[in-house]
Amino acid sequence: MPRTNFTALAAMAALAAGGVSLPGGAARAQDQDCQHPIGAVLSLSGSMAAIGSAIGDAGELAVEHMNAAGGLLGCEADYRLRDDQGQPSVGVDAAQSLVEVEGAEILLGAIQSGVSMPILSSVTVPNEVTQISCCSSAPSFTELAREGGTDGYWFRTLPTVRPQGFVMADLANERGYERTAVIYVNSDYGLSLARAFEEGIEAQGGSVTDMVPYNQEQASYRAEVSQALRGDPDSLFLVAFPADGATAMREWISLGGPQNLLLSNALRAEEFVSAVGAQYLTDAVGIDNAQVEGPSVEAFNQSWEERYGEPPAGPGLHTMYDAAAVGLLAAQAAGEYDGTAIRDAVREITGPGGEVIHPGPEGFARAHEVLAEGGDISYVGATGPIVFDEFGDVTGPYLIWGVGEDGALTEVETWQVERVNELMAATGG
Amino acid sequence: MLQALADGLLTGSIYALGAIGLTLTMGILRFANFAHAEMMTWGAYMALGVLTLFSLPTAPLGPLTFGWPLILATVIAAGLTVVLALIVDRFVFGKLRGKVGHLTLVFASFGVALLIRNLINLIFGGRAQYYTSELQIAVPVAPGLRIMPDQVVVFATAIALVIAVHLFLQNTRLGLAMRAVSESPPLAQVNGISLARVVRWTWIVGGALAAVAGVLYGVSVQLRPELGFHLLLPLFAAAIAGGVGNVIGAVLGGFLIGLIESVSVLVIPAGYKLAIPFLVLLAVLYFRPTGIFAGTTGGK
């Protein structure tokens, strides 16, 4: 029984951490003999095991905070974590038992897109259960949502690369580039960023002359660069990783490509700049994820440290906490523990407009009060403000960077989430 | 189209240089030497090492990005590559030759390849490096055709070496001996040809050509420890397409692969370019298992 093991482990961990008494201890003792199961399917073993159990802890922390704040809809939220072993078939079985046998109406997970997808299509959508993932970043979910395949039951708290493409398209437009060629790394990431850029460019009235994919680890990209140059572009959007990106960029400049350059996030590296030569990159502009800061992030970091005795370092912790918190608050706002009602409430409790709620028992307690009074809440979580678009994706703040004459990486400006969302709304993203 | 042809010829000339050495070792030593491509890497890095070690001035020659120091470094690198080839033969292939099956030699060459690549990785690090940080801007020579001065030199050097090797094999006694061994080792020995000498010279010629090919590749692209490894497939495809042991065939095979790779991008997405040498190889093996140019005059 994985659950028993996990609970035992968690209990031991709590004891080991110095017998931290749960803030919810008192609340739990109240007459809460009913339970609402909160399902979670994560990779506790397998290739993602190294990060999986900590991500599980992040989900548990949110549930603990909710219980400490008074529970969920008058009952206790019961966190039920299952291992998918990194395998889709195991993950689907686990999700099936959580949803069909135990009656979970919220399913958190999975980590890998390859596991989340079959759970979504064969468990949560057919059973009308809201699924929120902390970590699956594949663009195929957006595609599926666009085609109506998710029925809106899919959300994720990890920003996809899609908004980056739109922001870059806006920069291209702002700088007066009209014909941009795109060279992108031939992967899910590269393709989706390139496509988003193309969409954004077209919405802004510009055009993309050529979209050229390249395979990683090639010694030369002359053929790709020649192909990109065919349409006589006035600028280039390069979606690449530093080493290959430098190769392609050198060949682009060598072959006489214009030095109006737009660069993807991974190229924000000294290695890239020094290999290409800073003198060619002074007109370049790039994008990267900006570090989110603010009281809501601090609130999460602090309560994590109190609970687990160390700062929250590692991927997926902030996003998992938010995934769980969004599910719980949506259920509370919906007034009933039902997947469809939760789905419909998710956008009510996020986004601007209501009273701002931060992570932690105090924040959730305040959420209970406001909701009980019939007010609106706006959850600002461990990853900052959260706005789900119509496909269940979120955006993040971005940093625009450039290269100085001396080769140093400079920060040009920061795009806050609000500005990104405005742009996305204006250009149909 | 014009640009694709020019690019294809340039890449093809480097493939051709590498494939000559490969086809010679395959024909004369009678095994597929997977370590051959690593000798290109070795040669390229040795030249870089010489340049850095003696911190030679990188005074460029005319419009080129390199000058006499690199040419000197290339000669030294060729020597060092020959030394490496002879050492490897002395301690690995020589010990196995005649005692074990063909496959064992192939696996041994795999081991040698790994060893060389990781040795380079250890000494020079894994990141991409260049002989010079100067970037050369291509000159438009015709509508839709841009060529860099370096490319012209690389191409000319490759062609000159190919001709030199051809003349060497056709007109010298040693060349004759090498061709004889390639044809039939027992018959050659019966006629008083020293097998050891021919083997030694095969390594010398193959190693030196590999080193030059590596440097030319480094000049026109970049230096990476995986340089040779990524060239392995095109080289084998060129050598096999040309008919194993056939030097002219290997050269034509090299150009063929280079051109097809480059032109194919006009038709298929660039992402599938990698598959082209495979397809050529499959097609050749299916229709003409002995190679397209087998039977023509050349090294065979």
XYZ file of C-alpha atoms in Angstrom:
729
model
C 0.000 0.000 0.000
C 1.880 3.025 -1.216
C -0.328 5.380 0.713
C 0.319 3.788 4.065
C 4.008 3.807 3.320
C 3.950 7.413 2.329
C 1.982 8.517 5.344
C 4.349 6.631 7.564
C 7.287 8.196 5.807
C 5.815 11.647 6.055
C 5.152 11.108 9.734
C 8.705 9.969 10.236
C 9.970 12.961 8.314
C 7.930 15.234 10.510
C 9.315 13.559 13.616
C 12.820 13.762 12.262
C 12.349 17.456 11.594
C 11.995 17.930 15.316
C 8.424 16.924 15.947
C 6.945 19.942 14.230
C 3.396 20.227 15.420
C 0.987 20.790 12.615
C -0.713 24.145 12.748
C -3.877 22.300 11.790
C -3.747 20.011 14.778
C -6.486 21.804 16.601
C -8.720 22.251 13.606
C -8.473 18.587 12.791
C -9.692 17.590 16.195
C -13.016 19.224 15.438
C -15.824 17.031 14.325
C -14.567 16.431 10.843
C -15.348 12.815 10.375
C -15.968 13.391 6.684
C -13.131 13.524 4.199
C -12.704 14.883 0.690
C -9.993 12.898 -1.084
C -7.485 15.034 -3.006
C -5.790 12.749 -5.523
C -2.197 13.197 -6.609
C -0.241 11.092 -9.074
C 3.480 11.841 -9.136
C 6.681 10.003 -9.933
C 7.979 8.886 -6.558
C 10.143 6.276 -8.201
C 11.521 5.982 -11.703
C 13.447 8.563 -13.697
C 11.835 11.543 -11.936
C 12.160 10.114 -8.449
C 14.834 12.620 -7.531
C 12.358 15.475 -7.651
C 9.072 13.584 -7.279
C 8.877 13.125 -3.541
C 9.679 16.762 -2.789
C 6.947 17.779 -5.230
C 4.647 15.435 -3.333
C 5.583 17.263 -0.127
C 4.624 20.579 -1.735
C 1.151 19.258 -2.499
C 0.811 17.913 1.011
C 1.832 21.271 2.459
C -1.019 23.002 0.629
C -3.510 20.431 1.907
C -2.183 20.824 5.459
C -2.548 24.582 5.190
C -6.112 24.187 3.986
C -6.982 21.877 6.867
C -5.318 24.211 9.336
C -7.442 27.024 7.935
C -10.613 25.119 8.651
C -10.736 22.271 6.190
C -12.464 21.946 2.874
C -16.218 22.531 2.687
C -16.585 21.592 6.326
C -14.679 18.364 5.926
C -11.046 17.378 6.042
C -9.118 17.474 2.797
C -7.325 14.155 2.598
C -4.192 14.129 0.462
C -3.790 10.814 -1.334
C -0.530 10.521 -3.166
C 0.172 7.690 -5.627
C 3.332 6.727 -7.456
C 3.251 6.498 -11.249
C 6.811 5.087 -11.394
C 7.325 7.366 -14.376
C 5.151 5.044 -16.459
C 1.925 6.066 -18.180
C 0.203 2.729 -17.556
C 0.952 2.807 -13.824
C -0.105 6.442 -13.639
C -3.418 5.738 -15.352
C -4.136 2.834 -12.989
C -3.350 4.999 -9.972
C -5.514 7.858 -11.248
C -8.324 5.446 -12.030
C -8.376 4.050 -8.526
C -8.189 7.527 -6.989
C -11.054 8.832 -9.104
C -13.338 5.853 -9.591
C -12.849 4.017 -6.316
C -11.889 6.682 -3.810
C -13.939 9.501 -5.295
C -11.335 12.208 -5.817
C -12.757 15.188 -7.721
C -9.406 16.949 -7.939
C -6.425 15.158 -9.421
C -3.010 16.758 -9.103
C -0.291 15.675 -11.525
C 1.428 14.153 -13.201
C 4.990 15.351 -13.579
C 5.790 14.066 -17.046
C 3.611 15.110 -19.933
C 3.657 11.531 -21.161
C 1.895 10.447 -17.970
C -0.430 13.424 -17.589
C -1.803 13.043 -21.095
C -3.213 9.495 -20.835
C -4.586 10.288 -17.368
C -6.324 13.317 -18.807
C -7.806 11.550 -21.795
C -8.775 8.265 -20.182
C -9.490 9.151 -16.541
C -10.152 12.760 -15.620
C -12.042 14.015 -18.691
C -14.376 10.981 -18.936
C -15.012 11.160 -15.176
C -15.400 14.937 -15.160
C -12.631 15.472 -12.660
C -10.472 18.614 -12.573
C -6.829 17.824 -13.270
C -4.110 20.330 -12.347
C -0.500 19.621 -13.188
C 2.518 21.233 -11.635
C 5.038 20.191 -14.196
C 3.848 18.951 -17.568
C 4.976 21.534 -20.096
C 4.269 19.839 -23.441
C 2.418 22.055 -25.933
C 0.222 19.126 -26.929
C -2.061 19.954 -23.980
C -2.714 23.398 -25.403
C -3.444 21.822 -28.765
C -5.810 19.312 -27.182
C -7.577 22.060 -25.267
C -7.898 24.112 -28.425
C -9.542 21.164 -30.151
C -11.921 20.808 -27.210
C -10.410 17.515 -26.072
C -9.999 18.521 -22.434
C -13.514 19.907 -21.869
C -11.777 22.511 -19.732
C -10.817 20.016 -17.010
C -7.096 20.569 -17.604
C -5.003 23.244 -15.876
C -1.307 23.645 -15.284
C 0.587 26.068 -13.097
C 3.877 25.880 -15.017
C 4.093 28.581 -17.683
C 4.364 27.205 -21.196
C 6.654 28.710 -23.783
C 3.699 30.057 -25.749
C 3.630 33.573 -24.242
C 7.352 33.936 -24.930
C 6.656 33.616 -28.638
C 4.047 36.348 -28.439
C 6.291 38.688 -26.488
C 9.097 38.157 -29.001
C 6.673 38.842 -31.845
C 5.736 42.085 -30.128
C 9.409 43.046 -29.812
C 9.966 42.290 -33.504
C 7.032 44.492 -34.376
C 8.185 47.257 -32.047
C 11.593 47.258 -33.707
C 10.057 47.486 -37.135
C 11.028 44.043 -38.381
C 8.645 43.002 -41.117
C 10.066 39.781 -42.484
C 11.499 37.454 -39.897
C 13.059 34.066 -40.481
C 12.839 31.492 -37.694
C 15.429 28.826 -36.994
C 14.382 26.562 -34.142
C 15.612 23.481 -32.352
C 13.718 20.457 -33.576
C 11.958 19.556 -30.343
C 8.568 20.022 -28.763
C 9.893 23.126 -27.042
C 11.401 24.654 -30.160
C 8.441 23.914 -32.354
C 5.895 25.344 -29.953
C 7.901 28.515 -29.350
C 8.417 29.005 -33.081
C 4.728 28.429 -33.789
C 3.639 30.840 -31.082
C 6.016 33.444 -32.518
C 4.595 32.920 -35.997
C 1.058 33.294 -34.647
C 2.027 36.445 -32.789
C 3.836 37.938 -35.789
C 0.861 37.329 -38.033
C -1.478 38.891 -35.494
C 0.783 41.964 -35.501
C 0.779 42.247 -39.278
C 4.332 41.068 -39.911
C 5.340 37.900 -41.666
C 7.586 34.915 -41.120
C 9.594 34.126 -44.239
C 10.737 30.631 -43.298
C 10.471 28.280 -40.347
C 13.547 26.093 -40.351
C 14.013 23.329 -37.774
C 17.507 22.098 -36.894
C 18.687 18.971 -35.133
C 20.885 19.317 -32.086
C 24.567 18.515 -31.954
C 25.307 19.036 -35.618
C 28.667 20.421 -36.584
C 27.290 22.754 -39.217
C 23.974 24.426 -39.858
C 24.925 25.985 -43.149
C 22.102 24.271 -45.013
C 19.542 25.418 -42.446
C 20.885 28.948 -42.481
C 20.876 29.053 -46.280
C 17.306 27.895 -46.240
C 16.344 30.584 -43.746
C 18.058 33.219 -45.880
C 16.156 32.246 -49.011
C 13.147 34.438 -48.276
C 15.354 37.523 -47.902
C 14.381 38.204 -44.277
C 15.232 41.405 -42.432
C 15.612 39.656 -39.058
C 16.070 36.275 -37.419
C 14.403 34.616 -34.450
C 16.745 31.909 -33.195
C 15.310 29.314 -30.818
C 18.290 27.295 -29.701
C 20.586 26.120 -26.927
C 23.934 27.902 -26.479
C 26.424 25.604 -28.253
C 24.370 24.820 -31.350
C 22.959 28.322 -31.290
C 26.461 29.775 -31.561
C 27.240 27.553 -34.534
C 24.069 28.562 -36.332
C 24.491 32.232 -35.431
C 28.083 32.357 -36.721
C 26.995 30.808 -39.967
C 24.059 33.180 -40.201
C 26.354 36.186 -39.854
C 28.981 34.644 -42.146
C 26.452 34.036 -44.857
C 25.400 37.655 -44.731
C 22.261 37.379 -42.648
C 21.014 40.649 -41.132
C 22.120 41.286 -37.566
C 18.606 42.077 -36.362
C 18.447 39.180 -33.978
C 15.775 37.841 -31.647
C 17.019 35.209 -29.242
C 15.312 32.562 -27.122
C 15.721 32.138 -23.363
C 18.433 29.470 -23.377
C 20.769 31.723 -25.372
C 21.110 34.056 -22.395
C 24.520 32.565 -21.671
C 28.090 33.860 -21.670
C 29.111 30.831 -23.678
C 26.870 31.844 -26.557
C 27.950 35.469 -26.581
C 31.673 34.738 -26.465
C 31.462 32.037 -29.144
C 29.595 34.298 -31.547
C 31.397 37.524 -30.731
C 29.744 40.387 -28.876
C 30.343 42.812 -31.741
C 27.733 40.983 -33.820
C 25.166 40.836 -31.049
C 24.759 44.470 -30.064
C 21.454 44.654 -31.939
C 20.236 41.379 -30.505
C 17.398 41.156 -28.042
C 16.322 38.082 -26.121
C 13.782 36.808 -23.645
C 13.979 34.764 -20.475
C 11.800 33.877 -17.518
C 12.036 36.541 -14.861
C 12.482 35.556 -11.252
C 9.160 35.960 -9.486
C 9.366 37.887 -6.253
C 6.889 39.277 -3.818
C 5.158 38.609 -0.519
C 3.185 35.615 -1.813
C 6.372 33.853 -2.894
C 7.972 34.709 0.439
C 4.957 33.338 2.297
C 5.359 29.997 0.571
C 9.124 29.867 1.017
C 8.777 30.607 4.688
C 6.123 28.034 5.422
C 8.074 25.439 3.452
C 11.146 26.108 5.516
C 9.163 25.915 8.757
C 7.631 22.620 7.758
C 10.602 20.843 6.152
C 13.549 22.606 7.748
C 15.236 23.767 4.547
C 14.536 26.314 1.818
C 12.370 25.083 -1.093
C 15.028 24.351 -3.671
C 14.149 22.219 -6.644
C 11.840 22.170 -9.607
C 8.094 21.922 -9.297
C 7.717 22.827 -5.610
C 6.154 26.256 -6.134
C 4.031 25.125 -9.038
C 2.821 22.026 -7.181
C 1.796 24.044 -4.156
C -0.148 26.368 -6.408
C -1.724 23.458 -8.279
C -3.037 22.059 -5.001
C -4.027 25.462 -3.622
C -5.939 26.401 -6.765
C -7.833 23.090 -6.676
C -8.685 23.427 -2.983
C -9.733 27.072 -3.132
C -11.782 26.437 -6.261
C -13.605 23.598 -4.507
C -14.240 25.849 -1.508
C -15.528 28.603 -3.778
C -17.666 26.170 -5.769
C -19.455 25.197 -2.573
C -19.559 21.541 -3.491
C -16.975 18.832 -3.988
C -17.614 18.139 -7.652
C -15.120 18.125 -10.530
C -17.219 20.184 -12.915
C -18.070 22.814 -10.285
C -14.385 23.001 -9.334
C -13.415 23.419 -12.986
C -15.825 26.313 -13.331
C -14.614 27.965 -10.135
C -10.896 27.871 -10.949
C -10.949 31.115 -12.912
C -13.141 32.788 -10.269
C -10.531 32.411 -7.554
C -7.534 33.313 -9.716
C -6.870 36.389 -11.787
C -7.291 39.951 -10.664
C -10.461 41.362 -9.134
C -10.984 39.773 -5.754
C -9.333 40.050 -2.380
C -5.752 38.888 -2.681
C -5.038 35.586 -0.936
C -1.494 34.409 -0.226
C -0.229 30.896 0.519
C -0.285 29.635 4.095
C -2.922 28.803 6.739
C -3.624 32.491 7.437
C -4.217 33.199 3.762
C -6.506 30.226 3.349
C -8.378 31.121 6.526
C -8.984 34.574 5.104
C -10.176 32.931 1.864
C -12.711 30.931 3.880
C -14.020 34.103 5.479
C -14.317 36.053 2.252
C -15.973 33.171 0.453
C -18.368 32.596 3.325
C -19.398 36.242 3.084
C -20.007 35.775 -0.626
C -16.978 37.831 -1.661
C -14.426 37.225 -4.404
C -10.897 36.054 -3.835
C -7.857 36.343 -6.045
C -5.225 33.749 -5.225
C -1.691 35.026 -5.675
C 0.464 31.995 -5.075
C 3.911 30.619 -4.671
C 4.537 31.455 -8.328
C 3.036 34.934 -8.073
C -0.192 36.049 -9.740
C -1.916 33.258 -11.647
C -4.137 33.732 -14.686
C -5.328 30.675 -16.577
C -6.079 31.249 -20.232
C -8.902 29.458 -22.017
C -6.661 26.421 -22.528
C -5.699 26.119 -18.857
C -2.229 27.574 -19.355
C -0.628 30.278 -17.227
C 1.824 32.974 -18.104
C 4.790 34.207 -16.141
C 6.795 37.419 -15.990
C 9.549 37.773 -18.570
C 12.865 39.483 -18.774
C 14.088 41.121 -21.977
C 17.857 41.015 -22.290
C 20.490 42.300 -24.639
C 24.249 42.167 -25.136
C 26.529 45.089 -24.322
C 29.529 46.127 -26.413
C 31.828 44.413 -23.929
C 29.904 41.156 -24.220
C 28.125 41.478 -20.886
C 24.499 40.381 -20.721
C 22.252 43.319 -19.976
C 18.677 43.557 -18.781
C 16.582 45.695 -21.083
C 13.194 45.521 -19.397
C 10.862 43.293 -17.447
C 7.428 42.259 -18.579
C 5.115 41.725 -15.638
C 2.449 39.056 -15.872
C -0.250 41.687 -16.372
C 1.479 43.112 -19.442
C 2.023 39.632 -20.878
C -1.636 38.818 -20.348
C -2.742 42.056 -21.979
C -0.603 41.290 -24.998
C -1.915 37.749 -25.204
C -5.467 39.011 -25.054
C -4.805 41.681 -27.687
C -3.124 39.367 -30.177
C -5.363 36.382 -29.751
C -2.883 34.296 -27.808
C 20.033 26.060 -55.561
C 23.394 27.536 -56.534
C 24.197 28.108 -52.878
C 23.222 24.550 -52.027
C 25.521 23.207 -54.745
C 28.430 25.332 -53.540
C 27.865 24.278 -49.922
C 27.572 20.670 -51.008
C 30.850 20.785 -52.914
C 32.626 22.294 -49.919
C 31.293 19.735 -47.448
C 31.877 17.061 -50.061
C 35.535 17.968 -50.434
C 36.083 17.474 -46.710
C 34.160 14.187 -46.768
C 36.309 13.139 -49.717
C 39.576 13.742 -47.853
C 38.357 11.775 -44.865
C 36.913 9.013 -47.009
C 40.216 8.459 -48.851
C 41.972 7.483 -45.645
C 39.024 5.368 -44.607
C 38.783 3.519 -47.895
C 42.549 2.883 -47.903
C 42.513 1.360 -44.438
C 39.399 -0.615 -45.253
C 40.910 -1.880 -48.509
C 44.425 -2.586 -47.329
C 43.969 -3.447 -43.662
C 40.648 -5.162 -44.352
C 38.525 -3.874 -41.520
C 36.145 -0.988 -40.959
C 38.175 1.429 -38.875
C 35.734 3.365 -36.736
C 38.620 5.262 -35.195
C 39.463 6.913 -38.497
C 37.057 9.782 -37.987
C 38.573 10.384 -34.555
C 41.909 10.962 -36.237
C 40.304 13.924 -37.951
C 39.287 15.257 -34.550
C 42.766 14.566 -33.243
C 44.408 16.381 -36.149
C 42.129 19.373 -35.830
C 42.777 19.673 -32.089
C 46.514 19.143 -32.454
C 46.622 22.133 -34.789
C 44.695 24.135 -32.202
C 47.089 22.904 -29.544
C 50.129 24.006 -31.554
C 48.561 27.420 -32.139
C 47.781 27.920 -28.449
C 50.947 26.371 -27.085
C 53.282 28.568 -29.087
C 50.736 31.392 -29.040
C 51.453 31.968 -32.689
C 50.170 35.242 -34.055
C 47.007 34.726 -36.018
C 47.975 37.176 -38.723
C 45.489 36.471 -41.479
C 46.570 36.042 -45.063
C 44.730 38.493 -47.270
C 40.978 38.017 -46.943
C 41.355 34.719 -45.087
C 40.736 34.218 -41.383
C 43.976 32.257 -40.981
C 47.579 32.687 -42.008
C 50.940 30.918 -42.056
C 50.751 29.887 -38.390
C 47.748 27.678 -39.062
C 49.381 26.165 -42.136
C 52.477 25.387 -40.074
C 50.297 24.048 -37.287
C 48.505 21.825 -39.784
C 51.760 20.263 -40.916
C 52.770 19.577 -37.311
C 49.279 18.268 -36.562
C 49.508 15.903 -39.541
C 52.775 14.601 -38.128
C 51.265 14.136 -34.681
C 48.274 12.346 -36.177
C 50.553 9.975 -38.061
C 52.363 9.289 -34.793
C 49.039 8.549 -33.125
C 47.999 6.247 -35.971
C 51.285 4.348 -35.788
C 51.100 4.054 -31.998
C 47.558 2.740 -32.196
C 48.592 0.270 -34.877
C 51.633 -0.822 -32.885
C 49.712 -1.425 -29.671
C 46.216 -2.335 -30.801
C 45.611 -3.310 -34.392
C 49.075 -4.755 -34.998
C 48.678 -7.106 -32.045
C 45.347 -8.323 -33.335
C 46.032 -8.436 -37.060
C 45.918 -11.942 -38.507
C 45.043 -13.482 -35.155
C 41.413 -12.522 -34.692
C 38.322 -12.175 -36.797
C 37.279 -9.109 -38.699
C 34.660 -8.148 -36.120
C 37.150 -8.081 -33.263
C 39.198 -5.491 -35.136
C 36.063 -3.436 -35.716
C 35.262 -3.499 -32.008
C 38.847 -2.665 -31.154
C 38.572 0.369 -33.435
C 35.431 1.380 -31.549
C 37.395 1.261 -28.334
C 40.213 3.297 -29.819
C 37.687 5.851 -31.091
C 36.182 6.261 -27.613
C 39.627 6.575 -26.106
C 40.756 9.293 -28.519
C 37.522 11.260 -28.254
C 37.561 11.271 -24.490
C 41.240 12.077 -24.370
C 40.508 15.179 -26.440
C 37.555 15.955 -24.225
C 39.852 15.702 -21.215
C 42.586 17.918 -22.632
C 40.600 20.533 -24.522
C 37.167 20.424 -22.887
C 33.829 19.729 -24.481
C 32.765 23.132 -25.674
C 33.011 24.308 -29.266
C 36.221 26.122 -30.161
C 37.512 28.006 -33.163
C 40.957 28.647 -34.619
C 40.157 32.317 -34.614
C 37.344 34.342 -33.143
C 37.171 36.337 -36.368
C 34.004 35.798 -38.319
C 34.250 35.881 -42.055
C 31.455 37.521 -43.973
C 30.546 35.777 -47.197
C 31.029 37.657 -50.459
C 28.204 37.590 -52.981
C 29.700 36.271 -56.209
C 26.521 35.653 -58.165
C 22.824 36.194 -57.508
C 21.901 33.752 -54.765
C 25.487 32.640 -54.224
C 27.692 33.785 -51.376
C 31.116 32.360 -50.840
C 33.684 32.916 -48.125
C 37.344 33.222 -49.111
C 38.127 30.469 -46.598
C 35.802 28.133 -48.421
C 37.689 28.597 -51.661
C 40.963 27.753 -49.953
C 39.487 24.738 -48.184
C 38.075 23.447 -51.447
C 41.293 24.027 -53.381
C 43.402 22.347 -50.693
C 41.151 19.326 -50.652
C 41.216 18.973 -54.430
C 44.998 19.382 -54.570
C 45.466 16.661 -51.951
C 43.080 14.323 -53.723
C 45.061 14.722 -56.955
C 48.333 14.236 -55.093
C 47.119 11.015 -53.512
C 45.902 9.762 -56.854
C 49.256 10.455 -58.518
C 51.059 8.863 -55.592
C 49.054 5.663 -55.882
C 49.331 5.498 -59.665
C 52.920 6.530 -60.259
C 55.100 5.447 -57.340
C 56.348 1.984 -56.448
C 54.909 2.399 -52.993
C 51.561 3.346 -54.445
C 51.699 0.285 -56.660
C 52.544 -1.870 -53.652
C 49.592 -0.433 -51.734
C 47.255 -1.132 -54.602
C 48.642 -4.637 -54.883
C 48.052 -5.366 -51.196
C 44.574 -3.948 -51.507
C 43.950 -6.356 -54.384
C 45.317 -9.469 -52.702
C 47.686 -9.516 -49.713
C 49.034 -13.084 -50.292
C 49.783 -12.424 -53.960
C 51.458 -9.144 -53.105
C 53.662 -10.867 -50.524
C 54.574 -13.573 -52.990
C 55.842 -10.797 -55.226
C 58.162 -9.521 -52.544
C 56.105 -6.666 -51.171
C 56.641 -6.042 -47.483
C 53.228 -6.108 -45.853
C 54.480 -4.270 -42.769
C 55.826 -1.431 -44.872
C 52.592 -1.068 -46.800
C 50.575 -1.110 -43.599
C 52.823 1.573 -42.131
C 52.460 3.775 -45.176
C 48.722 3.271 -45.224
C 48.560 4.699 -41.720
C 50.880 7.532 -42.640
C 48.864 8.565 -45.679
C 45.498 7.976 -44.007
C 46.508 9.744 -40.792
C 47.964 12.793 -42.541
C 44.922 13.163 -44.787
C 42.614 12.785 -41.803
C 44.489 15.504 -39.941
C 44.268 17.919 -42.855
C 40.575 17.106 -43.338
C 40.040 17.758 -39.636
C 41.766 21.141 -39.789
C 39.850 22.147 -42.920
C 36.662 21.135 -41.186
C 37.674 23.147 -38.142
C 38.351 26.171 -40.331
C 35.037 26.002 -42.131
C 32.911 24.924 -39.180
C 34.254 24.555 -35.646
C 36.131 22.237 -33.330
C 34.291 19.874 -31.059
C 35.336 16.574 -29.517
C 32.441 14.964 -31.405
C 33.637 16.416 -34.711
C 34.818 13.079 -36.057
C 32.038 11.079 -34.523
C 29.445 13.119 -36.396
C 31.378 12.673 -39.630
C 31.536 8.923 -39.230
C 28.351 8.142 -41.088
C 28.950 10.421 -44.092
C 32.508 9.091 -44.352
C 31.422 5.475 -44.314
C 28.634 6.225 -46.735
C 31.133 7.895 -49.076
C 33.662 5.077 -48.838
C 31.058 2.384 -49.349
C 29.272 4.234 -52.115
C 32.583 4.590 -53.915
C 33.470 0.950 -53.500
C 35.747 -0.053 -50.642
C 39.410 0.429 -51.496
C 38.655 2.643 -54.474
C 40.228 6.043 -53.872
C 38.609 7.886 -56.772
C 35.346 6.219 -55.808
C 35.692 7.516 -52.254
C 36.309 11.028 -53.535
C 33.292 10.926 -55.807
C 31.317 9.298 -53.000
C 32.306 12.148 -50.699
C 31.121 14.762 -53.163
C 27.971 12.783 -53.846
C 27.038 12.613 -50.163
C 27.906 16.271 -49.614
C 25.845 17.409 -52.581
C 22.843 15.208 -51.864
C 22.818 16.293 -48.221
C 22.957 19.938 -49.164
C 20.490 19.865 -52.051
C 18.046 17.640 -50.190
C 17.326 20.495 -47.816
C 15.618 22.311 -50.662
C 13.120 19.477 -50.927
C 12.777 17.992 -47.459
C 12.769 19.742 -44.075
C 16.303 20.373 -42.825
C 15.494 18.298 -39.765
C 15.720 15.137 -41.847
C 19.104 15.959 -43.364
C 20.798 13.495 -41.043
C 18.954 10.623 -42.653
C 20.330 11.353 -46.127
C 23.681 9.546 -45.833
C 21.770 6.557 -44.453
C 19.405 6.563 -47.390
C 22.267 6.850 -49.877
C 24.049 4.024 -48.104
C 20.948 1.830 -48.163
C 20.264 2.579 -51.809
C 23.861 1.800 -52.812
C 23.947 -1.409 -50.804
C 20.646 -2.468 -52.315
C 21.345 -1.709 -55.962
C 25.143 -1.991 -56.166
C 26.492 -3.779 -53.095
C 30.065 -3.396 -54.360
C 29.735 0.379 -54.619
C 28.741 2.704 -57.431
C 32.249 3.171 -58.720
C 33.550 -0.341 -58.138
C 35.484 -1.609 -61.124
C 36.636 1.781 -62.334
C 40.300 2.595 -62.150
C 41.553 3.989 -58.915
C 43.089 2.607 -55.803
C 41.690 -0.789 -56.561
